[in-house]
PDB file of C-alpha atoms in Angstrom:
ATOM      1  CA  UNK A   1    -136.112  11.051 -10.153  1.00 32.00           C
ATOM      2  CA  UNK A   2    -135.228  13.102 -13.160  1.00 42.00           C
ATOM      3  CA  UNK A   3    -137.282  12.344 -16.921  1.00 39.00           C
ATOM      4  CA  UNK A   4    -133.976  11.223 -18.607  1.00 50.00           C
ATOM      5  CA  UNK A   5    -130.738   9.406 -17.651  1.00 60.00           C
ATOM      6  CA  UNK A   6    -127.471   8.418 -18.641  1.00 74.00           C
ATOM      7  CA  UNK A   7    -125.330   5.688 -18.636  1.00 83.00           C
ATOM      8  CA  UNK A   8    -121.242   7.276 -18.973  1.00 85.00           C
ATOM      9  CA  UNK A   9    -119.582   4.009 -19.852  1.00 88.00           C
ATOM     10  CA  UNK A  10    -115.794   4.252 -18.472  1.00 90.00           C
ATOM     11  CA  UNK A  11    -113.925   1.181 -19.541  1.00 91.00           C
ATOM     12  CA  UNK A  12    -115.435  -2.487 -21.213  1.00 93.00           C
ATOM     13  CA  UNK A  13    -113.856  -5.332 -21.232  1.00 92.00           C
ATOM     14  CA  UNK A  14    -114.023  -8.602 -22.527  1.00 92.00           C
ATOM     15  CA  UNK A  15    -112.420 -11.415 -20.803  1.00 92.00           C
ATOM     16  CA  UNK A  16    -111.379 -14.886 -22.324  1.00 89.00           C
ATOM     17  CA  UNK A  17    -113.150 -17.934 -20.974  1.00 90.00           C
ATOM     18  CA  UNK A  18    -109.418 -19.190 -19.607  1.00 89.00           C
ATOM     19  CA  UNK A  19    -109.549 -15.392 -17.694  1.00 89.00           C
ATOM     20  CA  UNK A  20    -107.596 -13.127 -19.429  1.00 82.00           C
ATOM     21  CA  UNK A  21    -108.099 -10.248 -21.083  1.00 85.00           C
ATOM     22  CA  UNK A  22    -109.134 -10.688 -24.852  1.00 86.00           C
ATOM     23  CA  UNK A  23    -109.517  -6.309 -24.974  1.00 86.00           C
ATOM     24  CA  UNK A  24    -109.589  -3.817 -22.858  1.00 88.00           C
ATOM     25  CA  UNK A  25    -111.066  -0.549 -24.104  1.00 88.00           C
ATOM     26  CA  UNK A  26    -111.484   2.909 -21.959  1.00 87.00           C
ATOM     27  CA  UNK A  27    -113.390   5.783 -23.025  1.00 83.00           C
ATOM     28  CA  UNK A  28    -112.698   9.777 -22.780  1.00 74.00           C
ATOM     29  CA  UNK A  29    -109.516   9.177 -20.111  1.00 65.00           C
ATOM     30  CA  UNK A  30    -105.963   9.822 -19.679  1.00 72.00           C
ATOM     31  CA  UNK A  31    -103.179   7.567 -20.718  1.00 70.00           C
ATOM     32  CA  UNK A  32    -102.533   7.000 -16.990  1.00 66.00           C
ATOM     33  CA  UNK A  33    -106.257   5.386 -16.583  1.00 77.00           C
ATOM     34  CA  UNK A  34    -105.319   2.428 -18.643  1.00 80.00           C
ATOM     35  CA  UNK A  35    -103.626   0.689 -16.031  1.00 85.00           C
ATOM     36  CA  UNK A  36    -106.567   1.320 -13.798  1.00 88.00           C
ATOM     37  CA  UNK A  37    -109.014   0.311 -15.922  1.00 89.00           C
ATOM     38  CA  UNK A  38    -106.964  -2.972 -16.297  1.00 89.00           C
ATOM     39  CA  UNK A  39    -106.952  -3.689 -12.132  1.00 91.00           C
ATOM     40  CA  UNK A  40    -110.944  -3.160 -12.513  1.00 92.00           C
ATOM     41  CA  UNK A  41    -111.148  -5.963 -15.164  1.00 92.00           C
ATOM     42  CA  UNK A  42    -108.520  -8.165 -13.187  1.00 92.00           C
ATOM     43  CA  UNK A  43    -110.090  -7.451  -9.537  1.00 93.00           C
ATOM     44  CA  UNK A  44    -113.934  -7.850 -11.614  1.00 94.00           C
ATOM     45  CA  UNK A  45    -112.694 -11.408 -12.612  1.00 93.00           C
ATOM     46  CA  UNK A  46    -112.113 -12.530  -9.155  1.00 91.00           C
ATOM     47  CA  UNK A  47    -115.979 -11.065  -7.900  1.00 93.00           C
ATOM     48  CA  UNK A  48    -117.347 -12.562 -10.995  1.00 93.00           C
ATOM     49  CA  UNK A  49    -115.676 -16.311 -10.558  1.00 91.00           C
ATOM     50  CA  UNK A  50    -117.158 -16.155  -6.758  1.00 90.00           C
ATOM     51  CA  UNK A  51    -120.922 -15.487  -7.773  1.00 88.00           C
ATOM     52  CA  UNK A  52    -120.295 -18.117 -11.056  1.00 87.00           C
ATOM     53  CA  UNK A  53    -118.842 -21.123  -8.299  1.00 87.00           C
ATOM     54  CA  UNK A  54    -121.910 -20.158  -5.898  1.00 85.00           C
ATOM     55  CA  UNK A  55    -124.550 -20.515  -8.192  1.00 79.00           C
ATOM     56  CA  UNK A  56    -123.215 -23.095 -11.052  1.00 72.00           C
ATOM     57  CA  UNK A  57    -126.292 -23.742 -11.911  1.00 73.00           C
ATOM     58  CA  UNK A  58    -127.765 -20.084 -12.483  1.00 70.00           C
ATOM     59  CA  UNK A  59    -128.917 -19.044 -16.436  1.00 71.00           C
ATOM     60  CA  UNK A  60    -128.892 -15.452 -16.171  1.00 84.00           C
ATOM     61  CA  UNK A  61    -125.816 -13.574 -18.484  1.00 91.00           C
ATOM     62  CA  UNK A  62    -126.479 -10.511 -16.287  1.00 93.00           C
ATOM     63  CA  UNK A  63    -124.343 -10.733 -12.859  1.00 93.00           C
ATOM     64  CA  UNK A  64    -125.180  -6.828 -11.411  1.00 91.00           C
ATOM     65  CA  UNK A  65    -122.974  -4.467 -10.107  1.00 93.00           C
ATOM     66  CA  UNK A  66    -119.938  -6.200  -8.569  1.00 94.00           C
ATOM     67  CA  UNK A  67    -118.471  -3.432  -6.572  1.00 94.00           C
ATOM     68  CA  UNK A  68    -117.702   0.444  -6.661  1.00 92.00           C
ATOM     69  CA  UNK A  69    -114.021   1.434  -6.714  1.00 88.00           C
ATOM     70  CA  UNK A  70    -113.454   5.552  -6.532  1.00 84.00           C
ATOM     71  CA  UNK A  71    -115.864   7.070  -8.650  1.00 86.00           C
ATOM     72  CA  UNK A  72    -116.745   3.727 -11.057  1.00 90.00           C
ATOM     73  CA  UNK A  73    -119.538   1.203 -10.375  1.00 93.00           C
ATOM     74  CA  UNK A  74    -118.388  -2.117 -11.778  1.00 95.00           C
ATOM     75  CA  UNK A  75    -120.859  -4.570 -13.547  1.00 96.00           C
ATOM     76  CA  UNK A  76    -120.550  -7.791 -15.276  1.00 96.00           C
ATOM     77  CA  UNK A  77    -122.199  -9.923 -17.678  1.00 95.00           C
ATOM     78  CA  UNK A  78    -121.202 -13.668 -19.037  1.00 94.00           C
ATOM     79  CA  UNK A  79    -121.961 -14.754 -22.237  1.00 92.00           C
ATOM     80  CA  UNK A  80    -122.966 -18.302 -23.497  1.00 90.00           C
ATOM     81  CA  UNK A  81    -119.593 -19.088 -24.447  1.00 89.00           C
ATOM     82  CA  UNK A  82    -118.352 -18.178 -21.048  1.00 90.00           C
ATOM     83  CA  UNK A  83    -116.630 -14.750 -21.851  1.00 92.00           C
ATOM     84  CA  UNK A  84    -117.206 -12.501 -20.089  1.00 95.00           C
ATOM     85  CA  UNK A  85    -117.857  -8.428 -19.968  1.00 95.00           C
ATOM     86  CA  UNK A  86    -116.760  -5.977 -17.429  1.00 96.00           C
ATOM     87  CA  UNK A  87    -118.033  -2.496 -17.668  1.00 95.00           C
ATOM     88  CA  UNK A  88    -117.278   0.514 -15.776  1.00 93.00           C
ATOM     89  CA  UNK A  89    -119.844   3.136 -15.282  1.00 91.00           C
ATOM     90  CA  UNK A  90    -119.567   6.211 -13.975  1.00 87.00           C
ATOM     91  CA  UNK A  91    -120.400   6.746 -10.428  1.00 83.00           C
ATOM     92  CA  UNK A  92    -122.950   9.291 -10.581  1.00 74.00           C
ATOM     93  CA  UNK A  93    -125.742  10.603  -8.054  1.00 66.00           C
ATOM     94  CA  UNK A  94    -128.854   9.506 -10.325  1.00 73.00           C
ATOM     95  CA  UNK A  95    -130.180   5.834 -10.071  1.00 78.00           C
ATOM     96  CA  UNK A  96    -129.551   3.731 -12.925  1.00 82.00           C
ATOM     97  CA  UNK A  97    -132.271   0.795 -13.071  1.00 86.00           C
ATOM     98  CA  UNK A  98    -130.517  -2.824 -14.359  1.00 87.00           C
ATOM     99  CA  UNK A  99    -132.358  -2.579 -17.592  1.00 89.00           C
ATOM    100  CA  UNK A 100    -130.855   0.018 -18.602  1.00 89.00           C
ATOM    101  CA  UNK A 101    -127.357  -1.525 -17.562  1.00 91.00           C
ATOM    102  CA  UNK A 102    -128.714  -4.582 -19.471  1.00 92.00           C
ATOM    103  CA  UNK A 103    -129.545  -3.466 -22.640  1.00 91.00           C
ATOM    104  CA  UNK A 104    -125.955  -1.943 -22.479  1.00 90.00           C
ATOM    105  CA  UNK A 105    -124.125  -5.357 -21.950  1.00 93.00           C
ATOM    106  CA  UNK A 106    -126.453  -6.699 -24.782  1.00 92.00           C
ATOM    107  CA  UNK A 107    -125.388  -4.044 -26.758  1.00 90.00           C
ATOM    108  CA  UNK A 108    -121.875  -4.597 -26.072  1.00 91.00           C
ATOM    109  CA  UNK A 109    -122.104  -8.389 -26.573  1.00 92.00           C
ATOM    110  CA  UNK A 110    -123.925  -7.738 -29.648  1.00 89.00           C
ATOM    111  CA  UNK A 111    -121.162  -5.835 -30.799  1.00 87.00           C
ATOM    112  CA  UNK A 112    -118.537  -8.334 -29.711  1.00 88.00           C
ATOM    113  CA  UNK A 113    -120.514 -10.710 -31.587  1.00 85.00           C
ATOM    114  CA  UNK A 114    -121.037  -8.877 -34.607  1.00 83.00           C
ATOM    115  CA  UNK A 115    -116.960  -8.354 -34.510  1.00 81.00           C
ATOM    116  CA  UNK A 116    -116.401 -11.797 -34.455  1.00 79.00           C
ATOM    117  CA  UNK A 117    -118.397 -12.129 -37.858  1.00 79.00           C
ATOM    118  CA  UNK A 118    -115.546 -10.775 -39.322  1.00 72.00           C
ATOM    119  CA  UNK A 119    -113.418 -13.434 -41.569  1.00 72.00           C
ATOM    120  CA  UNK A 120    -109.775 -11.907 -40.700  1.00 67.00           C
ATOM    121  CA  UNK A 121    -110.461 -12.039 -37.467  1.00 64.00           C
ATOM    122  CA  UNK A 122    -107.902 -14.128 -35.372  1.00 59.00           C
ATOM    123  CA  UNK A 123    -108.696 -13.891 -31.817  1.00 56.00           C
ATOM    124  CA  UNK A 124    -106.535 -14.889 -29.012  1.00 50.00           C
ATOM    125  CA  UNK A 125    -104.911 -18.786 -28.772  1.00 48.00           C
ATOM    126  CA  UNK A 126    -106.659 -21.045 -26.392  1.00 47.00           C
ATOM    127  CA  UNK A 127    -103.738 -22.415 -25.166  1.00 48.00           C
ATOM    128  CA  UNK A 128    -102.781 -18.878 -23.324  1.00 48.00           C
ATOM    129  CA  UNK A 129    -101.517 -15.828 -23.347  1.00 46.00           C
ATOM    130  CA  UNK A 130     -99.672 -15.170 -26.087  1.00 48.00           C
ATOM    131  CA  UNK A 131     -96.888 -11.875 -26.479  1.00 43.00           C
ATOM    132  CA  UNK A 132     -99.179 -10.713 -29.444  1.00 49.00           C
ATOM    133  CA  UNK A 133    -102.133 -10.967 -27.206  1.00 48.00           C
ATOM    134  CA  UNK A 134    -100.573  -8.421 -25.153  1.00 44.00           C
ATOM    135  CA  UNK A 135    -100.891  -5.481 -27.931  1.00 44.00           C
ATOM    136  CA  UNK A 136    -104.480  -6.552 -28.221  1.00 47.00           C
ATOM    137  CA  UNK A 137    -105.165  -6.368 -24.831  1.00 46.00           C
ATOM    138  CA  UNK A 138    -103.596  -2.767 -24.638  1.00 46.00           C
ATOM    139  CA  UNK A 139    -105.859  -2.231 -27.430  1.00 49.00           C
ATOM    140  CA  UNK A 140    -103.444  -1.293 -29.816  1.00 53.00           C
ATOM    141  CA  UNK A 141    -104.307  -3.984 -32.371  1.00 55.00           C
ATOM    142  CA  UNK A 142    -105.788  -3.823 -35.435  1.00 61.00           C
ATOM    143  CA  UNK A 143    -107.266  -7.551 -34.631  1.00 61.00           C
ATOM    144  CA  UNK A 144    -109.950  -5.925 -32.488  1.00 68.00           C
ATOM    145  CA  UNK A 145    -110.585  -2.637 -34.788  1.00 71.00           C
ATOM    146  CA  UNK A 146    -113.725  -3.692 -36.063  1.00 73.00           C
ATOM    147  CA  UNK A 147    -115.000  -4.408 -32.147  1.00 77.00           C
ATOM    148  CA  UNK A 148    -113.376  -0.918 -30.880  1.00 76.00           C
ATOM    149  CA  UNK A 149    -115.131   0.840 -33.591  1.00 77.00           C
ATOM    150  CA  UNK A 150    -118.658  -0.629 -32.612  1.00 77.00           C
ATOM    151  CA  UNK A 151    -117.793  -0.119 -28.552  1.00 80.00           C
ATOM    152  CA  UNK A 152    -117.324   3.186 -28.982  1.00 79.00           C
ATOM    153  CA  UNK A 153    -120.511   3.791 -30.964  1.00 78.00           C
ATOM    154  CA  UNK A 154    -122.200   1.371 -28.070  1.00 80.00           C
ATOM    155  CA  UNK A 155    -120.533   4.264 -25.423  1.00 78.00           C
ATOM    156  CA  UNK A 156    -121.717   7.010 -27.824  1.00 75.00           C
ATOM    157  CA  UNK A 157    -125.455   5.480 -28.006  1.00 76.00           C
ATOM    158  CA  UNK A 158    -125.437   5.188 -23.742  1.00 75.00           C
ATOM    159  CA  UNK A 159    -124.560   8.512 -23.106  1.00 70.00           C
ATOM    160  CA  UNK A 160    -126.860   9.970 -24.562  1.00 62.00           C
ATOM    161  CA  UNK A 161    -130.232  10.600 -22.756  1.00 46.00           C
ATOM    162  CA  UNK A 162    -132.216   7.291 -22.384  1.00 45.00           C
ATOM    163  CA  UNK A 163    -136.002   8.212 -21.892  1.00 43.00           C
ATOM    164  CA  UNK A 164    -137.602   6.378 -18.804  1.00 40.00           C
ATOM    165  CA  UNK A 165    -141.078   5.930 -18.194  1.00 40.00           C
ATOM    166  CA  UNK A 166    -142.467   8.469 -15.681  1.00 38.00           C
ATOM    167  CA  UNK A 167    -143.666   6.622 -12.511  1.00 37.00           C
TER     168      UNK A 167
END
């Protein structure tokens, strides 16, 4: 196993707790990819409501890798307040231990907290989908600026070279 690693973070998400997109963000791809990116955070949502209704009773935020479409591993991650995180990694040949993915998502759901700290901040209606939800989810709102900004920092910071112990 090599000294250092990487984690290339894809695509996030961050998924309402009435299952729809709140933002979808992709990193480093074509225009085209968007749409792809959204049918990994649409297809993650179904995986991610089967593991949630066969465990109700399970604590843990972290859910693992929920499948591997192309050349993208899929994980997910639920918060306290029941949204939840979708992030596509980057297939690659090196094993990537859980921690590591974990102290991604709590990076990322640091950040999405951190965003929602911010007083101008309207997030989407709880009472659905909403046209102007629609630019948001697209990402082209300047509601979720402030969260884009960190994410791509959060991407920045995980693909870099994370030092593992040697074993």
């Amino acid at each position: 196993m090599s000294e250092k690693e990487r984690i290339a973070l894809r695509a996030v998400a961050y998924i309402s707790p009435q299952n729809y997109p709140m933002l979808v963000k992709s990193f480093g791809t074509k225009q085209e990819d968007e749409l792809k990116y959204h049918y990994i955070a649409h297809t993650a949502l179904d995986v991610i409501e089967e593991r949630i209704n066969s465990n109700p009773k399970a604590v843990e935020c972290f859910l693992g890798m929920l499948y591997v479409l192309e050349d993208v591993a899929v994980y997910g991650y639920i918060t306290p307040t029941r949204v939840k995180i979708v992030a596509a990694i980057d297939q690659t040949d090196e094993f990537i231990k859980d921690a590591d993915i974990i102290l991604l998502f709590k990076a990322l759901h640091g950040a999405y907290h951190d965003a929602l700290q911010d007083p101008f901040l309207q997030g989407p209606s709880s009472q659905g989908l909403r046209t102007e939800d629609l630019a948001q989810m697209m990402g082209r709102d300047d509601k979720w600026k402030g969260l884009r900004r960190l994410l791509d920092k959060v991407a920045l910071a995980a693909s870099r070279h994370i030092p593992t112990p040697s074993g």
